[in-house]
């Protein structure tokens, strides 16, 4: 039964009681009937005035921060983070309110809705505060809706509501683990099986990137004469270098390629990609991303923090929604893949499918590497031997916390 229907039913009951009291006074009379009728009128007046209790004009504000973080520090939220949400509420008027029930909602971009309820007893200024904590949040975009405030009379018969606030949007990035170094991955850029990649990546461009201190042996053409004249010290031109190295992360979004539980394995794949992006773009590495789901997305390799934000924003929303496997996804992206890059496949696909994809990338002119997202069962031994025999790099990962050790410990 809806709230409106319940309210109408209660008013009919009150009208029935009031009519009975009135008839009792008219036909029976006496002090008892008069007192009962007067008390009933006072209570009825109290219930009617509840409509103007002030809750309809409630005001307040919402603040939130990551659990355990300083209130004055802006931090990026990553998957698994929780929020401490603080609500300050002010109810105008003088009508007595026994308590205020607070209802807040948090909507995820995929339609998942989180409900939060709390209550407080207004102080003499008719104000109060509420603090609650969200559960660990999955990656995605979240939206706080308006906050609903509800008050009841002392009998709990009728409720009156109001709301305040505006929609607040924030994003939760994939979980990231810091990588101190990743020599094993970088061996793919400069290792014995990628001679064609490293020399090109190290070339300087003709684009001036600023001024640096003069180094003994710099050619005369490199001297920055204006800066030298202004400072009185020898200065040289600093040129941009071609990104060192160029890396393309290939994220497999075909759910059937991940071992059970598939959802957790896919989240591990996304977090692995995010960790590689975060670490690689802090240096000179140009990183791109191929992500094939319902729609094929290819972000060409670039360096810089702007590229980091673009890639992580994409990873925030991806789902395992591909309609075809890894190899077919690569075929669909044939014309958009550039040779000469180091391609890191992040997938839980079987050995045969992985080898097929790596062979295709090799023929295309990219140097393949496989980051295998596995469960209890490891990659087939025959597939592992075949990948090694071709000089390709292979890593096997079961948990995100293992990623630094896997990358720093050499090939598996």
Coordinates of C-alpha atoms in Angstrom, one line a residue:
X1 CA 0.0 0.0 0.0
X2 CA 1.4 3.4 -1.0
X3 CA 2.1 6.2 1.5
X4 CA -0.7 8.3 0.2
X5 CA -3.2 5.5 0.6
X6 CA -2.1 4.8 4.1
X7 CA -2.5 8.6 4.9
X8 CA -6.0 8.7 3.6
X9 CA -6.9 5.6 5.6
X10 CA -5.6 7.1 8.8
X11 CA -7.5 10.4 8.2
X12 CA -10.7 8.4 7.7
X13 CA -10.1 6.6 11.0
X14 CA -9.4 9.9 12.8
X15 CA -12.6 11.3 11.3
X16 CA -14.5 8.3 12.5
X17 CA -13.1 8.7 16.1
X18 CA -13.8 12.4 16.0
X19 CA -17.4 11.8 15.0
X20 CA -17.9 9.3 17.7
X21 CA -16.5 11.7 20.3
X22 CA -18.8 14.4 19.0
X23 CA -21.9 12.2 19.2
X24 CA -20.8 11.1 22.7
X25 CA -20.7 14.8 23.8
X26 CA -24.0 15.7 22.2
X27 CA -26.1 12.7 23.4
X28 CA -24.3 11.7 26.7
X29 CA -23.0 15.1 27.9
X30 CA -21.1 15.6 31.1
X31 CA -17.6 16.6 32.1
X32 CA -16.0 13.3 30.9
X33 CA -17.4 13.7 27.4
X34 CA -16.4 17.4 27.2
X35 CA -12.9 16.7 28.4
X36 CA -12.5 13.8 25.9
X37 CA -13.7 16.0 23.1
X38 CA -11.4 18.9 24.0
X39 CA -8.3 16.5 24.3
X40 CA -9.3 15.1 20.9
X41 CA -9.4 18.6 19.4
X42 CA -6.0 19.5 20.7
X43 CA -4.5 16.3 19.3
X44 CA -6.2 16.9 16.0
X45 CA -4.8 20.5 15.9
X46 CA -1.3 19.1 16.6
X47 CA -1.6 16.6 13.7
X48 CA -2.9 19.2 11.3
X49 CA -0.1 21.7 12.2
X50 CA 2.4 19.0 11.4
X51 CA 2.0 19.9 7.8
X52 CA 3.7 23.2 8.6
X53 CA 6.4 21.7 10.7
X54 CA 9.1 23.3 8.5
X55 CA 10.5 20.0 7.2
X56 CA 9.3 21.0 3.7
X57 CA 11.8 23.9 3.7
X58 CA 14.7 21.9 5.3
X59 CA 18.2 23.0 4.3
X60 CA 21.6 21.4 4.7
X61 CA 24.8 20.4 3.0
X62 CA 26.8 17.2 2.3
X63 CA 30.5 16.8 2.5
X64 CA 32.5 13.6 2.0
X65 CA 36.1 12.4 2.0
X66 CA 37.9 9.2 1.6
X67 CA 38.0 7.2 4.9
X68 CA 41.2 7.9 6.7
X69 CA 42.2 10.9 4.5
X70 CA 42.7 14.4 5.6
X71 CA 39.7 16.7 5.0
X72 CA 42.0 19.2 3.3
X73 CA 43.7 16.9 0.9
X74 CA 42.2 16.1 -2.5
X75 CA 42.8 12.4 -3.3
X76 CA 41.8 10.3 -6.2
X77 CA 39.4 7.5 -5.2
X78 CA 40.4 4.0 -6.3
X79 CA 38.3 0.8 -6.3
X80 CA 37.9 -0.5 -2.8
X81 CA 37.9 2.9 -1.2
X82 CA 35.2 3.9 1.3
X83 CA 33.7 7.4 1.9
X84 CA 32.9 9.1 5.1
X85 CA 29.8 11.2 4.3
X86 CA 28.8 14.1 6.6
X87 CA 25.4 15.7 6.5
X88 CA 24.5 18.9 8.3
X89 CA 20.7 19.6 8.5
X90 CA 18.7 22.6 9.6
X91 CA 14.9 22.6 9.9
X92 CA 13.2 26.0 10.1
X93 CA 10.2 26.8 12.4
X94 CA 9.2 26.1 16.0
X95 CA 6.9 23.0 15.6
X96 CA 8.2 20.2 17.9
X97 CA 9.8 17.4 15.9
X98 CA 10.8 14.2 17.9
X99 CA 13.4 13.1 15.3
X100 CA 14.4 13.4 11.6
X101 CA 15.0 10.5 9.4
X102 CA 17.6 11.0 6.7
X103 CA 17.6 9.0 3.4
X104 CA 20.5 9.4 1.0
X105 CA 21.1 7.6 -2.3
X106 CA 24.2 6.9 -4.3
X107 CA 23.8 5.9 -8.0
X108 CA 26.5 4.1 -10.0
X109 CA 26.8 4.6 -13.7
X110 CA 25.5 1.1 -14.5
X111 CA 22.2 1.7 -12.6
X112 CA 23.3 0.1 -9.2
X113 CA 21.7 2.0 -6.4
X114 CA 23.0 2.3 -2.8
X115 CA 20.5 3.4 -0.1
X116 CA 21.6 4.9 3.2
X117 CA 19.4 5.8 6.2
X118 CA 20.2 7.5 9.5
X119 CA 18.4 9.7 12.0
X120 CA 19.0 12.4 14.5
X121 CA 17.2 14.3 17.2
X122 CA 17.1 18.1 16.5
X123 CA 18.8 20.3 19.1
X124 CA 17.2 23.5 20.4
X125 CA 18.2 25.3 17.2
X126 CA 16.4 22.6 15.2
X127 CA 19.7 21.4 13.6
X128 CA 21.6 18.2 13.6
X129 CA 24.3 16.2 11.9
X130 CA 24.6 12.7 10.5
X131 CA 27.7 10.7 9.6
X132 CA 27.7 7.5 7.7
X133 CA 30.2 5.4 5.7
X134 CA 29.8 3.8 2.3
X135 CA 30.8 0.2 1.6
X136 CA 33.9 -0.3 -0.5
X137 CA 33.1 1.2 -3.9
X138 CA 33.7 -0.5 -7.2
X139 CA 35.3 1.5 -10.1
X140 CA 32.9 3.7 -12.0
X141 CA 31.1 7.0 -11.8
X142 CA 28.9 7.7 -8.9
X143 CA 26.2 10.4 -8.4
X144 CA 24.7 11.5 -5.1
X145 CA 21.1 12.6 -5.4
X146 CA 19.2 15.0 -3.3
X147 CA 18.9 14.1 0.4
X148 CA 15.4 13.3 1.7
X149 CA 14.4 14.3 5.2
X150 CA 11.3 12.8 6.9
X151 CA 9.6 13.7 10.2
X152 CA 6.8 12.1 12.0
X153 CA 4.4 13.2 14.8
X154 CA 4.9 11.7 18.2
X155 CA 2.3 9.0 17.5
X156 CA 4.0 8.0 14.3
X157 CA 0.8 8.4 12.4
X158 CA 1.8 10.8 9.6
X159 CA 5.0 11.6 7.9
X160 CA 6.1 14.9 6.3
X161 CA 9.1 15.2 4.0
X162 CA 11.5 17.7 2.4
X163 CA 14.7 17.5 0.6
X164 CA 17.9 19.5 0.0
X165 CA 21.1 19.4 -1.9
X166 CA 22.0 18.9 -5.5
X167 CA 23.5 16.1 -7.5
X168 CA 27.2 15.5 -6.8
X169 CA 29.3 13.4 -9.2
X170 CA 32.6 11.7 -8.6
X171 CA 34.6 8.9 -10.1
X172 CA 36.3 5.8 -8.6
X173 CA 39.4 4.8 -10.6
X174 CA 40.6 1.2 -11.0
X175 CA 42.8 -0.1 -8.2
X176 CA 46.4 0.7 -8.7
X177 CA 49.5 -0.7 -7.2
X178 CA 52.8 1.2 -7.3
X179 CA 55.6 -0.3 -9.5
X180 CA 59.1 0.6 -8.5
X181 CA 60.5 -0.6 -11.8
X182 CA 59.6 -2.9 -14.5
X183 CA 62.8 -4.1 -16.1
X184 CA 61.2 -7.3 -17.4
X185 CA 58.7 -5.3 -19.4
X186 CA 61.2 -2.8 -20.6
X187 CA 63.3 -5.7 -21.9
X188 CA 60.6 -5.9 -24.5
X189 CA 61.6 -2.4 -25.6
X190 CA 65.3 -2.9 -25.7
X191 CA 65.9 -6.6 -25.4
X192 CA 67.6 -9.0 -27.8
X193 CA 64.3 -9.6 -29.7
X194 CA 63.3 -6.0 -30.3
X195 CA 66.3 -4.3 -32.1
X196 CA 64.0 -2.5 -34.4
X197 CA 62.1 -0.7 -31.7
X198 CA 64.7 0.9 -29.3
X199 CA 66.8 2.9 -31.8
X200 CA 63.8 4.6 -33.3
X201 CA 62.3 5.4 -29.9
X202 CA 65.5 7.1 -28.7
X203 CA 65.7 9.7 -31.5
X204 CA 65.4 13.4 -30.8
X205 CA 62.8 15.5 -32.6
X206 CA 63.4 19.0 -34.0
X207 CA 60.8 20.4 -31.5
X208 CA 62.5 22.6 -28.8
X209 CA 61.2 21.7 -25.4
X210 CA 63.0 24.4 -23.3
X211 CA 66.5 25.3 -22.1
X212 CA 68.9 23.2 -20.2
X213 CA 72.4 23.6 -18.7
X214 CA 75.3 23.5 -21.2
X215 CA 77.0 20.1 -21.2
X216 CA 80.6 19.7 -22.3
X217 CA 80.6 18.4 -25.9
X218 CA 77.4 20.1 -27.0
X219 CA 77.5 21.3 -30.6
X220 CA 77.6 25.0 -31.4
X221 CA 74.2 24.7 -33.1
X222 CA 72.7 23.6 -29.8
X223 CA 73.7 26.7 -27.9
X224 CA 70.7 28.9 -26.9
X225 CA 72.3 32.3 -27.4
X226 CA 69.4 34.4 -26.0
X227 CA 69.3 32.4 -22.7
X228 CA 73.1 32.5 -22.5
X229 CA 73.1 36.3 -22.9
X230 CA 70.3 36.8 -20.3
X231 CA 71.8 34.5 -17.6
X232 CA 75.5 34.9 -18.2
X233 CA 75.9 31.1 -18.2
X234 CA 76.1 28.8 -21.1
X235 CA 72.7 27.3 -22.0
X236 CA 71.7 24.7 -24.5
X237 CA 68.5 24.0 -26.3
X238 CA 66.5 21.0 -25.0
X239 CA 64.8 19.0 -27.7
X240 CA 61.8 16.7 -27.3
X241 CA 62.6 13.0 -27.8
X242 CA 60.5 10.5 -29.4
X243 CA 58.7 8.7 -26.6
X244 CA 60.8 6.0 -25.0
X245 CA 59.4 3.5 -25.5
X246 CA 56.0 3.2 -27.3
X247 CA 53.7 0.7 -25.6
X248 CA 50.2 -0.5 -26.6
X249 CA 48.2 -2.2 -23.9
X250 CA 45.6 -4.6 -25.3
X251 CA 42.8 -5.3 -22.8
X252 CA 40.8 -8.4 -23.5
X253 CA 37.1 -7.7 -22.7
X254 CA 35.7 -11.1 -23.7
X255 CA 34.1 -12.5 -20.5
X256 CA 34.5 -16.1 -21.7
X257 CA 38.3 -15.7 -21.7
X258 CA 38.5 -15.2 -18.0
X259 CA 38.5 -18.1 -15.5
X260 CA 35.8 -18.2 -12.8
X261 CA 35.0 -16.0 -11.0
X262 CA 35.1 -14.1 -14.3
X263 CA 34.0 -10.7 -12.9
X264 CA 36.9 -10.7 -10.3
X265 CA 39.4 -11.9 -13.0
X266 CA 38.3 -9.1 -15.3
X267 CA 38.7 -6.5 -12.5
X268 CA 42.2 -7.8 -12.0
X269 CA 42.9 -7.3 -15.7
X270 CA 41.6 -3.7 -15.6
X271 CA 43.6 -2.9 -12.4
X272 CA 46.8 -4.4 -14.0
X273 CA 46.3 -2.1 -17.1
X274 CA 45.8 0.9 -14.8
X275 CA 48.9 0.1 -12.8
X276 CA 51.1 -0.2 -15.9
X277 CA 49.6 3.1 -17.2
X278 CA 50.2 4.9 -13.9
X279 CA 53.8 3.7 -13.6
X280 CA 54.8 4.0 -17.3
X281 CA 53.5 7.5 -17.9
X282 CA 55.4 8.9 -14.9
X283 CA 58.5 8.4 -17.1
X284 CA 59.1 8.9 -20.7
X285 CA 57.0 6.0 -21.8
X286 CA 54.3 6.6 -24.4
X287 CA 51.4 4.3 -23.6
X288 CA 48.3 3.6 -25.7
X289 CA 45.3 1.3 -25.2
X290 CA 43.3 -1.0 -27.3
X291 CA 40.0 -1.9 -25.7
X292 CA 37.5 -3.9 -27.7
X293 CA 34.1 -4.4 -26.2
X294 CA 30.7 -3.6 -27.8
X295 CA 32.7 -0.7 -29.3
X296 CA 36.3 -0.8 -30.4
X297 CA 38.4 1.9 -28.7
X298 CA 42.0 2.5 -29.6
X299 CA 43.9 5.4 -27.9
X300 CA 47.3 5.8 -29.7
X301 CA 50.5 5.8 -27.6
X302 CA 51.3 9.2 -26.1
X303 CA 53.2 10.4 -23.1
X304 CA 52.2 12.8 -20.3
X305 CA 49.7 13.1 -17.5
X306 CA 46.9 14.2 -19.8
X307 CA 47.2 10.8 -21.5
X308 CA 47.2 9.1 -18.1
X309 CA 43.9 10.8 -17.3
X310 CA 42.3 9.8 -20.6
X311 CA 43.3 6.2 -20.3
X312 CA 42.3 5.8 -16.7
X313 CA 38.9 7.5 -17.4
X314 CA 38.3 4.9 -20.1
X315 CA 39.2 2.1 -17.7
X316 CA 36.8 3.5 -15.1
X317 CA 33.8 2.5 -17.3
X318 CA 34.9 -0.6 -19.2
X319 CA 32.9 -3.9 -18.8
X320 CA 33.5 -7.4 -20.1
X321 CA 31.0 -6.9 -22.8
X322 CA 32.9 -8.0 -25.9
X323 CA 31.0 -10.2 -28.4
X324 CA 34.1 -11.8 -29.8
X325 CA 37.4 -13.2 -28.6
X326 CA 40.9 -11.6 -28.5
X327 CA 42.1 -12.8 -32.0
X328 CA 38.9 -11.6 -33.8
X329 CA 39.1 -8.3 -31.9
X330 CA 42.7 -7.8 -33.2
X331 CA 41.6 -8.6 -36.8
X332 CA 38.9 -5.9 -36.5
X333 CA 41.5 -3.4 -35.4
X334 CA 44.0 -4.3 -38.1
X335 CA 44.1 -1.0 -39.9
X336 CA 44.5 1.0 -36.7
X337 CA 47.5 -0.8 -35.2
X338 CA 50.9 0.7 -35.9
X339 CA 53.9 -1.5 -36.2
X340 CA 57.1 -0.8 -34.2
X341 CA 55.3 -0.7 -30.8
X342 CA 55.5 -3.1 -27.8
X343 CA 52.1 -4.7 -27.3
X344 CA 51.2 -6.0 -23.9
X345 CA 48.2 -8.3 -24.0
X346 CA 46.3 -8.4 -20.8
X347 CA 44.0 -11.4 -21.0
X348 CA 42.9 -14.6 -19.3
X349 CA 42.5 -16.4 -22.6
X350 CA 43.6 -20.0 -23.2
X351 CA 47.1 -20.8 -24.5
X352 CA 46.1 -21.5 -28.1
X353 CA 44.1 -18.3 -28.5
X354 CA 46.9 -16.2 -26.8
X355 CA 49.6 -17.7 -29.1
X356 CA 47.4 -17.1 -32.2
X357 CA 47.0 -13.4 -31.2
X358 CA 50.8 -13.0 -30.4
X359 CA 51.7 -14.5 -33.8
X360 CA 49.4 -12.1 -35.5
X361 CA 50.9 -9.1 -33.7
X362 CA 54.4 -10.3 -34.6
X363 CA 53.5 -10.5 -38.2
X364 CA 52.0 -7.1 -38.0
X365 CA 55.3 -5.7 -36.8
X366 CA 54.6 -5.3 -33.1
X367 CA 56.6 -7.0 -30.3
X368 CA 54.1 -9.0 -28.2
X369 CA 54.0 -9.7 -24.5
X370 CA 51.4 -11.6 -22.6
X371 CA 50.2 -10.7 -19.1
X372 CA 48.1 -13.8 -18.4
X373 CA 45.3 -13.3 -15.8
X374 CA 44.8 -16.7 -14.3
X375 CA 43.1 -18.4 -11.5
X376 CA 44.0 -21.6 -9.7
X377 CA 44.9 -23.2 -13.0
X378 CA 48.0 -21.9 -14.7
X379 CA 48.6 -21.5 -18.5
X380 CA 49.2 -24.8 -20.3
X381 CA 52.9 -25.8 -20.1
X382 CA 53.0 -26.4 -23.8
X383 CA 51.8 -22.9 -24.5
X384 CA 54.3 -21.5 -22.0
X385 CA 57.2 -23.3 -23.7
X386 CA 56.1 -22.2 -27.1
X387 CA 55.8 -18.5 -26.0
X388 CA 59.3 -18.6 -24.5
X389 CA 60.8 -20.4 -27.6
X390 CA 59.7 -17.5 -29.8
X391 CA 61.4 -15.0 -27.4
X392 CA 58.2 -13.4 -26.3
X393 CA 57.7 -12.2 -22.7
X394 CA 55.2 -14.0 -20.5
X395 CA 53.9 -13.0 -17.1
X396 CA 51.3 -14.9 -15.1
X397 CA 49.3 -13.0 -12.5
X398 CA 46.7 -14.3 -9.9
X399 CA 46.5 -11.3 -7.5
X400 CA 47.1 -7.6 -8.1
X401 CA 49.5 -7.4 -5.1
X402 CA 51.8 -9.8 -6.9
X403 CA 52.2 -7.5 -9.9
X404 CA 55.3 -5.6 -8.7
X405 CA 57.1 -8.9 -7.8
X406 CA 56.1 -10.5 -11.1
X407 CA 57.3 -7.6 -13.2
X408 CA 60.5 -7.0 -11.3
X409 CA 61.4 -10.7 -11.0
X410 CA 61.9 -11.4 -14.7
X411 CA 60.1 -13.7 -17.1
X412 CA 58.0 -16.5 -15.7

